Amino acid sequence: MEYKEIQLRYGQVNHFSELNPEDKVLFEKAIEAMRNAYAPYSKFKVGAAVALANGQTVIGSNQENIAYPSGLCAERVALFSAGAIYPGVAVKTIVVVADPLDVRATVSPCGSCRQVVMEYQRLHKNPIRMLTGAMNGPVTIIENANFLLPLAFFDAGLTNPAND
């Protein structure tokens, strides 16, 4: 048996005010989106802002539903909206901001959101940067979605060779 390793590479700043001007504006848009989250059950508000290759920004917030798990995470709301409004336009960066009870809490996308980010990255053959953090805490910077989900599903895994 051969063992292999998967490495995770990320950057971190103590507060979003330390980000470059473009990322700081995107972070502020994600905070604005977070304030519009519908989270009456979890009380965990999340906002996302997606920067597209055409210069447009699309925002989203988590939308809960009493018929759990019918709601959607902020990341998927923003990405699906971007795909619907600007089909074929690559995603450059996505910022995800949460308002957790503890600002030291790790803010990280769920597995479903990671898979969706990977899908958009593969679709457009363009690395997607992701910044995640609490509104008043540290911000994690990931330069490529591959670091988020190194063993993601791929198209080839869904193809049935008997049907080719």
mmCIF file with all atom_site columns, C-alpha atoms in Angstrom:
data_model
loop_
_atom_site.group_PDB
_atom_site.id
_atom_site.type_symbol
_atom_site.label_atom_id
_atom_site.label_alt_id
_atom_site.label_comp_id
_atom_site.label_asym_id
_atom_site.label_entity_id
_atom_site.label_seq_id
_atom_site.pdbx_PDB_ins_code
_atom_site.Cartn_x
_atom_site.Cartn_y
_atom_site.Cartn_z
_atom_site.occupancy
_atom_site.B_iso_or_equiv
_atom_site.pdbx_formal_charge
_atom_site.auth_seq_id
_atom_site.auth_comp_id
_atom_site.auth_asym_id
_atom_site.auth_atom_id
_atom_site.pdbx_PDB_model_num
ATOM 1   C CA . MET A 1 1   ? 0.000   0.000  0.000   1.00 0.00 ? 1   MET A CA 1
ATOM 2   C CA . GLU A 1 2   ? 1.223   3.469  -0.841  1.00 0.00 ? 2   GLU A CA 1
ATOM 3   C CA . TYR A 1 3   ? 0.296   6.457  1.323   1.00 0.00 ? 3   TYR A CA 1
ATOM 4   C CA . LYS A 1 4   ? -0.096  9.906  -0.159  1.00 0.00 ? 4   LYS A CA 1
ATOM 5   C CA . GLU A 1 5   ? -0.450  13.308 1.406   1.00 0.00 ? 5   GLU A CA 1
ATOM 6   C CA . ILE A 1 6   ? -2.756  16.195 0.673   1.00 0.00 ? 6   ILE A CA 1
ATOM 7   C CA . GLN A 1 7   ? -1.493  19.625 1.568   1.00 0.00 ? 7   GLN A CA 1
ATOM 8   C CA . LEU A 1 8   ? -3.540  22.681 2.388   1.00 0.00 ? 8   LEU A CA 1
ATOM 9   C CA . ARG A 1 9   ? -2.135  26.093 1.642   1.00 0.00 ? 9   ARG A CA 1
ATOM 10  C CA . TYR A 1 10  ? -3.816  29.249 2.877   1.00 0.00 ? 10  TYR A CA 1
ATOM 11  C CA . GLY A 1 11  ? -3.076  32.766 4.009   1.00 0.00 ? 11  GLY A CA 1
ATOM 12  C CA . GLN A 1 12  ? -4.585  34.645 6.904   1.00 0.00 ? 12  GLN A CA 1
ATOM 13  C CA . VAL A 1 13  ? -4.975  38.232 8.087   1.00 0.00 ? 13  VAL A CA 1
ATOM 14  C CA . ASN A 1 14  ? -6.268  39.323 11.489  1.00 0.00 ? 14  ASN A CA 1
ATOM 15  C CA . HIS A 1 15  ? -9.096  41.490 10.136  1.00 0.00 ? 15  HIS A CA 1
ATOM 16  C CA . PHE A 1 16  ? -10.589 42.281 6.751   1.00 0.00 ? 16  PHE A CA 1
ATOM 17  C CA . SER A 1 17  ? -9.252  45.845 6.997   1.00 0.00 ? 17  SER A CA 1
ATOM 18  C CA . GLU A 1 18  ? -5.812  44.338 6.211   1.00 0.00 ? 18  GLU A CA 1
ATOM 19  C CA . LEU A 1 19  ? -6.965  43.039 2.802   1.00 0.00 ? 19  LEU A CA 1
ATOM 20  C CA . ASN A 1 20  ? -6.075  44.692 -0.495  1.00 0.00 ? 20  ASN A CA 1
ATOM 21  C CA . PRO A 1 21  ? -8.615  47.334 -1.612  1.00 0.00 ? 21  PRO A CA 1
ATOM 22  C CA . GLU A 1 22  ? -10.431 45.062 -4.097  1.00 0.00 ? 22  GLU A CA 1
ATOM 23  C CA . ASP A 1 23  ? -10.841 42.236 -1.579  1.00 0.00 ? 23  ASP A CA 1
ATOM 24  C CA . LYS A 1 24  ? -11.857 44.685 1.152   1.00 0.00 ? 24  LYS A CA 1
ATOM 25  C CA . VAL A 1 25  ? -14.721 46.026 -1.021  1.00 0.00 ? 25  VAL A CA 1
ATOM 26  C CA . LEU A 1 26  ? -15.836 42.457 -1.780  1.00 0.00 ? 26  LEU A CA 1
ATOM 27  C CA . PHE A 1 27  ? -15.715 41.614 1.935   1.00 0.00 ? 27  PHE A CA 1
ATOM 28  C CA . GLU A 1 28  ? -17.863 44.663 2.719   1.00 0.00 ? 28  GLU A CA 1
ATOM 29  C CA . LYS A 1 29  ? -20.406 43.543 0.100   1.00 0.00 ? 29  LYS A CA 1
ATOM 30  C CA . ALA A 1 30  ? -20.509 40.100 1.726   1.00 0.00 ? 30  ALA A CA 1
ATOM 31  C CA . ILE A 1 31  ? -21.147 41.763 5.107   1.00 0.00 ? 31  ILE A CA 1
ATOM 32  C CA . GLU A 1 32  ? -24.023 43.713 3.533   1.00 0.00 ? 32  GLU A CA 1
ATOM 33  C CA . ALA A 1 33  ? -25.446 40.475 2.108   1.00 0.00 ? 33  ALA A CA 1
ATOM 34  C CA . MET A 1 34  ? -25.057 38.777 5.500   1.00 0.00 ? 34  MET A CA 1
ATOM 35  C CA . ARG A 1 35  ? -27.278 41.393 7.084   1.00 0.00 ? 35  ARG A CA 1
ATOM 36  C CA . ASN A 1 36  ? -30.070 40.279 4.720   1.00 0.00 ? 36  ASN A CA 1
ATOM 37  C CA . ALA A 1 37  ? -29.767 36.595 5.615   1.00 0.00 ? 37  ALA A CA 1
ATOM 38  C CA . TYR A 1 38  ? -32.909 34.750 6.592   1.00 0.00 ? 38  TYR A CA 1
ATOM 39  C CA . ALA A 1 39  ? -31.737 32.629 9.523   1.00 0.00 ? 39  ALA A CA 1
ATOM 40  C CA . PRO A 1 40  ? -34.550 32.521 12.109  1.00 0.00 ? 40  PRO A CA 1
ATOM 41  C CA . TYR A 1 41  ? -33.743 28.947 13.164  1.00 0.00 ? 41  TYR A CA 1
ATOM 42  C CA . SER A 1 42  ? -29.963 28.767 13.399  1.00 0.00 ? 42  SER A CA 1
ATOM 43  C CA . LYS A 1 43  ? -29.383 32.491 14.051  1.00 0.00 ? 43  LYS A CA 1
ATOM 44  C CA . PHE A 1 44  ? -26.168 31.953 12.033  1.00 0.00 ? 44  PHE A CA 1
ATOM 45  C CA . LYS A 1 45  ? -26.161 34.649 9.357   1.00 0.00 ? 45  LYS A CA 1
ATOM 46  C CA . VAL A 1 46  ? -23.869 34.221 6.366   1.00 0.00 ? 46  VAL A CA 1
ATOM 47  C CA . GLY A 1 47  ? -23.239 36.470 3.370   1.00 0.00 ? 47  GLY A CA 1
ATOM 48  C CA . ALA A 1 48  ? -21.296 35.899 0.175   1.00 0.00 ? 48  ALA A CA 1
ATOM 49  C CA . ALA A 1 49  ? -20.009 38.138 -2.583  1.00 0.00 ? 49  ALA A CA 1
ATOM 50  C CA . VAL A 1 50  ? -18.777 36.762 -5.899  1.00 0.00 ? 50  VAL A CA 1
ATOM 51  C CA . ALA A 1 51  ? -16.416 38.749 -8.140  1.00 0.00 ? 51  ALA A CA 1
ATOM 52  C CA . LEU A 1 52  ? -16.784 37.767 -11.786 1.00 0.00 ? 52  LEU A CA 1
ATOM 53  C CA . ALA A 1 53  ? -14.297 38.039 -14.649 1.00 0.00 ? 53  ALA A CA 1
ATOM 54  C CA . ASN A 1 54  ? -16.540 40.640 -16.338 1.00 0.00 ? 54  ASN A CA 1
ATOM 55  C CA . GLY A 1 55  ? -16.162 42.999 -13.357 1.00 0.00 ? 55  GLY A CA 1
ATOM 56  C CA . GLN A 1 56  ? -19.637 42.349 -11.943 1.00 0.00 ? 56  GLN A CA 1
ATOM 57  C CA . THR A 1 57  ? -20.311 41.352 -8.337  1.00 0.00 ? 57  THR A CA 1
ATOM 58  C CA . VAL A 1 58  ? -23.168 39.090 -7.255  1.00 0.00 ? 58  VAL A CA 1
ATOM 59  C CA . ILE A 1 59  ? -24.171 38.692 -3.614  1.00 0.00 ? 59  ILE A CA 1
ATOM 60  C CA . GLY A 1 60  ? -26.100 36.059 -1.704  1.00 0.00 ? 60  GLY A CA 1
ATOM 61  C CA . SER A 1 61  ? -27.106 35.250 1.850   1.00 0.00 ? 61  SER A CA 1
ATOM 62  C CA . ASN A 1 62  ? -28.164 32.059 3.558   1.00 0.00 ? 62  ASN A CA 1
ATOM 63  C CA . GLN A 1 63  ? -31.883 31.370 3.295   1.00 0.00 ? 63  GLN A CA 1
ATOM 64  C CA . GLU A 1 64  ? -33.268 28.931 5.850   1.00 0.00 ? 64  GLU A CA 1
ATOM 65  C CA . ASN A 1 65  ? -36.561 27.116 5.745   1.00 0.00 ? 65  ASN A CA 1
ATOM 66  C CA . ILE A 1 66  ? -38.508 25.398 8.494   1.00 0.00 ? 66  ILE A CA 1
ATOM 67  C CA . ALA A 1 67  ? -38.581 22.294 6.275   1.00 0.00 ? 67  ALA A CA 1
ATOM 68  C CA . TYR A 1 68  ? -34.889 21.648 6.851   1.00 0.00 ? 68  TYR A CA 1
ATOM 69  C CA . PRO A 1 69  ? -32.783 21.100 4.689   1.00 0.00 ? 69  PRO A CA 1
ATOM 70  C CA . SER A 1 70  ? -34.750 23.069 2.098   1.00 0.00 ? 70  SER A CA 1
ATOM 71  C CA . GLY A 1 71  ? -32.731 26.240 2.647   1.00 0.00 ? 71  GLY A CA 1
ATOM 72  C CA . LEU A 1 72  ? -29.563 27.261 0.844   1.00 0.00 ? 72  LEU A CA 1
ATOM 73  C CA . CYS A 1 73  ? -26.160 28.483 1.976   1.00 0.00 ? 73  CYS A CA 1
ATOM 74  C CA . ALA A 1 74  ? -24.990 31.985 1.021   1.00 0.00 ? 74  ALA A CA 1
ATOM 75  C CA . GLU A 1 75  ? -22.244 30.626 -1.228  1.00 0.00 ? 75  GLU A CA 1
ATOM 76  C CA . ARG A 1 76  ? -24.645 28.634 -3.375  1.00 0.00 ? 76  ARG A CA 1
ATOM 77  C CA . VAL A 1 77  ? -27.202 31.445 -3.513  1.00 0.00 ? 77  VAL A CA 1
ATOM 78  C CA . ALA A 1 78  ? -24.488 33.794 -4.842  1.00 0.00 ? 78  ALA A CA 1
ATOM 79  C CA . LEU A 1 79  ? -22.896 31.285 -7.234  1.00 0.00 ? 79  LEU A CA 1
ATOM 80  C CA . PHE A 1 80  ? -26.181 30.026 -8.668  1.00 0.00 ? 80  PHE A CA 1
ATOM 81  C CA . SER A 1 81  ? -27.374 33.620 -9.115  1.00 0.00 ? 81  SER A CA 1
ATOM 82  C CA . ALA A 1 82  ? -24.120 34.527 -10.866 1.00 0.00 ? 82  ALA A CA 1
ATOM 83  C CA . GLY A 1 83  ? -24.495 31.519 -13.166 1.00 0.00 ? 83  GLY A CA 1
ATOM 84  C CA . ALA A 1 84  ? -28.091 32.463 -13.978 1.00 0.00 ? 84  ALA A CA 1
ATOM 85  C CA . ILE A 1 85  ? -27.479 36.176 -14.518 1.00 0.00 ? 85  ILE A CA 1
ATOM 86  C CA . TYR A 1 86  ? -24.056 35.927 -16.209 1.00 0.00 ? 86  TYR A CA 1
ATOM 87  C CA . PRO A 1 87  ? -23.879 32.470 -17.831 1.00 0.00 ? 87  PRO A CA 1
ATOM 88  C CA . GLY A 1 88  ? -20.428 31.525 -19.057 1.00 0.00 ? 88  GLY A CA 1
ATOM 89  C CA . VAL A 1 89  ? -18.616 34.210 -17.028 1.00 0.00 ? 89  VAL A CA 1
ATOM 90  C CA . ALA A 1 90  ? -15.841 32.885 -14.810 1.00 0.00 ? 90  ALA A CA 1
ATOM 91  C CA . VAL A 1 91  ? -15.792 33.426 -11.056 1.00 0.00 ? 91  VAL A CA 1
ATOM 92  C CA . LYS A 1 92  ? -12.589 35.086 -9.855  1.00 0.00 ? 92  LYS A CA 1
ATOM 93  C CA . THR A 1 93  ? -13.138 35.373 -6.104  1.00 0.00 ? 93  THR A CA 1
ATOM 94  C CA . ILE A 1 94  ? -15.812 34.493 -3.571  1.00 0.00 ? 94  ILE A CA 1
ATOM 95  C CA . VAL A 1 95  ? -15.914 36.019 -0.099  1.00 0.00 ? 95  VAL A CA 1
ATOM 96  C CA . VAL A 1 96  ? -17.914 34.318 2.645   1.00 0.00 ? 96  VAL A CA 1
ATOM 97  C CA . VAL A 1 97  ? -18.630 36.181 5.880   1.00 0.00 ? 97  VAL A CA 1
ATOM 98  C CA . ALA A 1 98  ? -20.481 34.943 8.942   1.00 0.00 ? 98  ALA A CA 1
ATOM 99  C CA . ASP A 1 99  ? -21.627 36.461 12.174  1.00 0.00 ? 99  ASP A CA 1
ATOM 100 C CA . PRO A 1 100 ? -20.751 33.649 14.581  1.00 0.00 ? 100 PRO A CA 1
ATOM 101 C CA . LEU A 1 101 ? -21.126 33.908 18.330  1.00 0.00 ? 101 LEU A CA 1
ATOM 102 C CA . ASP A 1 102 ? -17.352 33.624 18.706  1.00 0.00 ? 102 ASP A CA 1
ATOM 103 C CA . VAL A 1 103 ? -15.272 35.756 16.303  1.00 0.00 ? 103 VAL A CA 1
ATOM 104 C CA . ARG A 1 104 ? -12.436 33.254 16.619  1.00 0.00 ? 104 ARG A CA 1
ATOM 105 C CA . ALA A 1 105 ? -14.667 30.581 15.080  1.00 0.00 ? 105 ALA A CA 1
ATOM 106 C CA . THR A 1 106 ? -13.535 29.112 11.800  1.00 0.00 ? 106 THR A CA 1
ATOM 107 C CA . VAL A 1 107 ? -15.811 30.203 8.980   1.00 0.00 ? 107 VAL A CA 1
ATOM 108 C CA . SER A 1 108 ? -15.668 27.614 6.270   1.00 0.00 ? 108 SER A CA 1
ATOM 109 C CA . PRO A 1 109 ? -18.031 26.441 3.533   1.00 0.00 ? 109 PRO A CA 1
ATOM 110 C CA . CYS A 1 110 ? -19.934 23.193 3.937   1.00 0.00 ? 110 CYS A CA 1
ATOM 111 C CA . GLY A 1 111 ? -19.176 20.204 1.731   1.00 0.00 ? 111 GLY A CA 1
ATOM 112 C CA . SER A 1 112 ? -22.009 20.972 -0.705  1.00 0.00 ? 112 SER A CA 1
ATOM 113 C CA . CYS A 1 113 ? -20.754 24.519 -1.191  1.00 0.00 ? 113 CYS A CA 1
ATOM 114 C CA . ARG A 1 114 ? -17.185 23.297 -1.681  1.00 0.00 ? 114 ARG A CA 1
ATOM 115 C CA . GLN A 1 115 ? -18.367 20.937 -4.405  1.00 0.00 ? 115 GLN A CA 1
ATOM 116 C CA . VAL A 1 116 ? -20.295 23.742 -6.141  1.00 0.00 ? 116 VAL A CA 1
ATOM 117 C CA . VAL A 1 117 ? -17.227 26.018 -6.050  1.00 0.00 ? 117 VAL A CA 1
ATOM 118 C CA . MET A 1 118 ? -15.166 23.188 -7.560  1.00 0.00 ? 118 MET A CA 1
ATOM 119 C CA . GLU A 1 119 ? -17.759 22.715 -10.302 1.00 0.00 ? 119 GLU A CA 1
ATOM 120 C CA . TYR A 1 120 ? -17.564 26.382 -11.299 1.00 0.00 ? 120 TYR A CA 1
ATOM 121 C CA . GLN A 1 121 ? -13.771 26.273 -11.180 1.00 0.00 ? 121 GLN A CA 1
ATOM 122 C CA . ARG A 1 122 ? -13.667 23.261 -13.493 1.00 0.00 ? 122 ARG A CA 1
ATOM 123 C CA . LEU A 1 123 ? -16.402 24.665 -15.740 1.00 0.00 ? 123 LEU A CA 1
ATOM 124 C CA . HIS A 1 124 ? -14.486 27.862 -16.428 1.00 0.00 ? 124 HIS A CA 1
ATOM 125 C CA . LYS A 1 125 ? -10.984 26.365 -16.160 1.00 0.00 ? 125 LYS A CA 1
ATOM 126 C CA . ASN A 1 126 ? -10.119 29.235 -13.863 1.00 0.00 ? 126 ASN A CA 1
ATOM 127 C CA . PRO A 1 127 ? -8.889  29.032 -10.249 1.00 0.00 ? 127 PRO A CA 1
ATOM 128 C CA . ILE A 1 128 ? -11.341 30.519 -7.773  1.00 0.00 ? 128 ILE A CA 1
ATOM 129 C CA . ARG A 1 129 ? -9.974  32.383 -4.760  1.00 0.00 ? 129 ARG A CA 1
ATOM 130 C CA . MET A 1 130 ? -11.980 32.148 -1.569  1.00 0.00 ? 130 MET A CA 1
ATOM 131 C CA . LEU A 1 131 ? -11.824 34.427 1.453   1.00 0.00 ? 131 LEU A CA 1
ATOM 132 C CA . THR A 1 132 ? -13.703 33.365 4.555   1.00 0.00 ? 132 THR A CA 1
ATOM 133 C CA . GLY A 1 133 ? -14.037 34.940 7.938   1.00 0.00 ? 133 GLY A CA 1
ATOM 134 C CA . ALA A 1 134 ? -16.037 36.432 10.724  1.00 0.00 ? 134 ALA A CA 1
ATOM 135 C CA . MET A 1 135 ? -17.093 40.036 10.432  1.00 0.00 ? 135 MET A CA 1
ATOM 136 C CA . ASN A 1 136 ? -14.673 41.098 13.187  1.00 0.00 ? 136 ASN A CA 1
ATOM 137 C CA . GLY A 1 137 ? -12.165 38.276 13.195  1.00 0.00 ? 137 GLY A CA 1
ATOM 138 C CA . PRO A 1 138 ? -9.435  36.654 11.134  1.00 0.00 ? 138 PRO A CA 1
ATOM 139 C CA . VAL A 1 139 ? -9.844  36.112 7.393   1.00 0.00 ? 139 VAL A CA 1
ATOM 140 C CA . THR A 1 140 ? -8.579  32.977 5.673   1.00 0.00 ? 140 THR A CA 1
ATOM 141 C CA . ILE A 1 141 ? -7.434  33.335 2.049   1.00 0.00 ? 141 ILE A CA 1
ATOM 142 C CA . ILE A 1 142 ? -7.402  30.282 -0.196  1.00 0.00 ? 142 ILE A CA 1
ATOM 143 C CA . GLU A 1 143 ? -5.946  30.875 -3.669  1.00 0.00 ? 143 GLU A CA 1
ATOM 144 C CA . ASN A 1 144 ? -7.484  27.860 -5.401  1.00 0.00 ? 144 ASN A CA 1
ATOM 145 C CA . ALA A 1 145 ? -10.616 25.840 -4.646  1.00 0.00 ? 145 ALA A CA 1
ATOM 146 C CA . ASN A 1 146 ? -8.575  22.645 -5.022  1.00 0.00 ? 146 ASN A CA 1
ATOM 147 C CA . PHE A 1 147 ? -7.316  23.326 -1.498  1.00 0.00 ? 147 PHE A CA 1
ATOM 148 C CA . LEU A 1 148 ? -10.920 23.346 -0.243  1.00 0.00 ? 148 LEU A CA 1
ATOM 149 C CA . LEU A 1 149 ? -11.909 19.973 -1.616  1.00 0.00 ? 149 LEU A CA 1
ATOM 150 C CA . PRO A 1 150 ? -8.911  18.002 -2.852  1.00 0.00 ? 150 PRO A CA 1
ATOM 151 C CA . LEU A 1 151 ? -10.915 14.809 -3.430  1.00 0.00 ? 151 LEU A CA 1
ATOM 152 C CA . ALA A 1 152 ? -13.868 16.442 -5.176  1.00 0.00 ? 152 ALA A CA 1
ATOM 153 C CA . PHE A 1 153 ? -16.288 14.593 -7.450  1.00 0.00 ? 153 PHE A CA 1
ATOM 154 C CA . PHE A 1 154 ? -15.289 14.747 -11.099 1.00 0.00 ? 154 PHE A CA 1
ATOM 155 C CA . ASP A 1 155 ? -17.296 14.283 -14.267 1.00 0.00 ? 155 ASP A CA 1
ATOM 156 C CA . ALA A 1 156 ? -15.458 11.063 -15.097 1.00 0.00 ? 156 ALA A CA 1
ATOM 157 C CA . GLY A 1 157 ? -16.807 9.483  -11.922 1.00 0.00 ? 157 GLY A CA 1
ATOM 158 C CA . LEU A 1 158 ? -20.366 9.939  -13.199 1.00 0.00 ? 158 LEU A CA 1
ATOM 159 C CA . THR A 1 159 ? -19.813 8.486  -16.662 1.00 0.00 ? 159 THR A CA 1
ATOM 160 C CA . ASN A 1 160 ? -20.906 4.922  -17.298 1.00 0.00 ? 160 ASN A CA 1
ATOM 161 C CA . PRO A 1 161 ? -18.397 3.382  -19.747 1.00 0.00 ? 161 PRO A CA 1
ATOM 162 C CA . ALA A 1 162 ? -21.046 0.860  -20.836 1.00 0.00 ? 162 ALA A CA 1
ATOM 163 C CA . ASN A 1 163 ? -23.084 3.751  -22.303 1.00 0.00 ? 163 ASN A CA 1
ATOM 164 C CA . ASP A 1 164 ? -20.195 5.189  -24.377 1.00 0.00 ? 164 ASP A CA 1
#
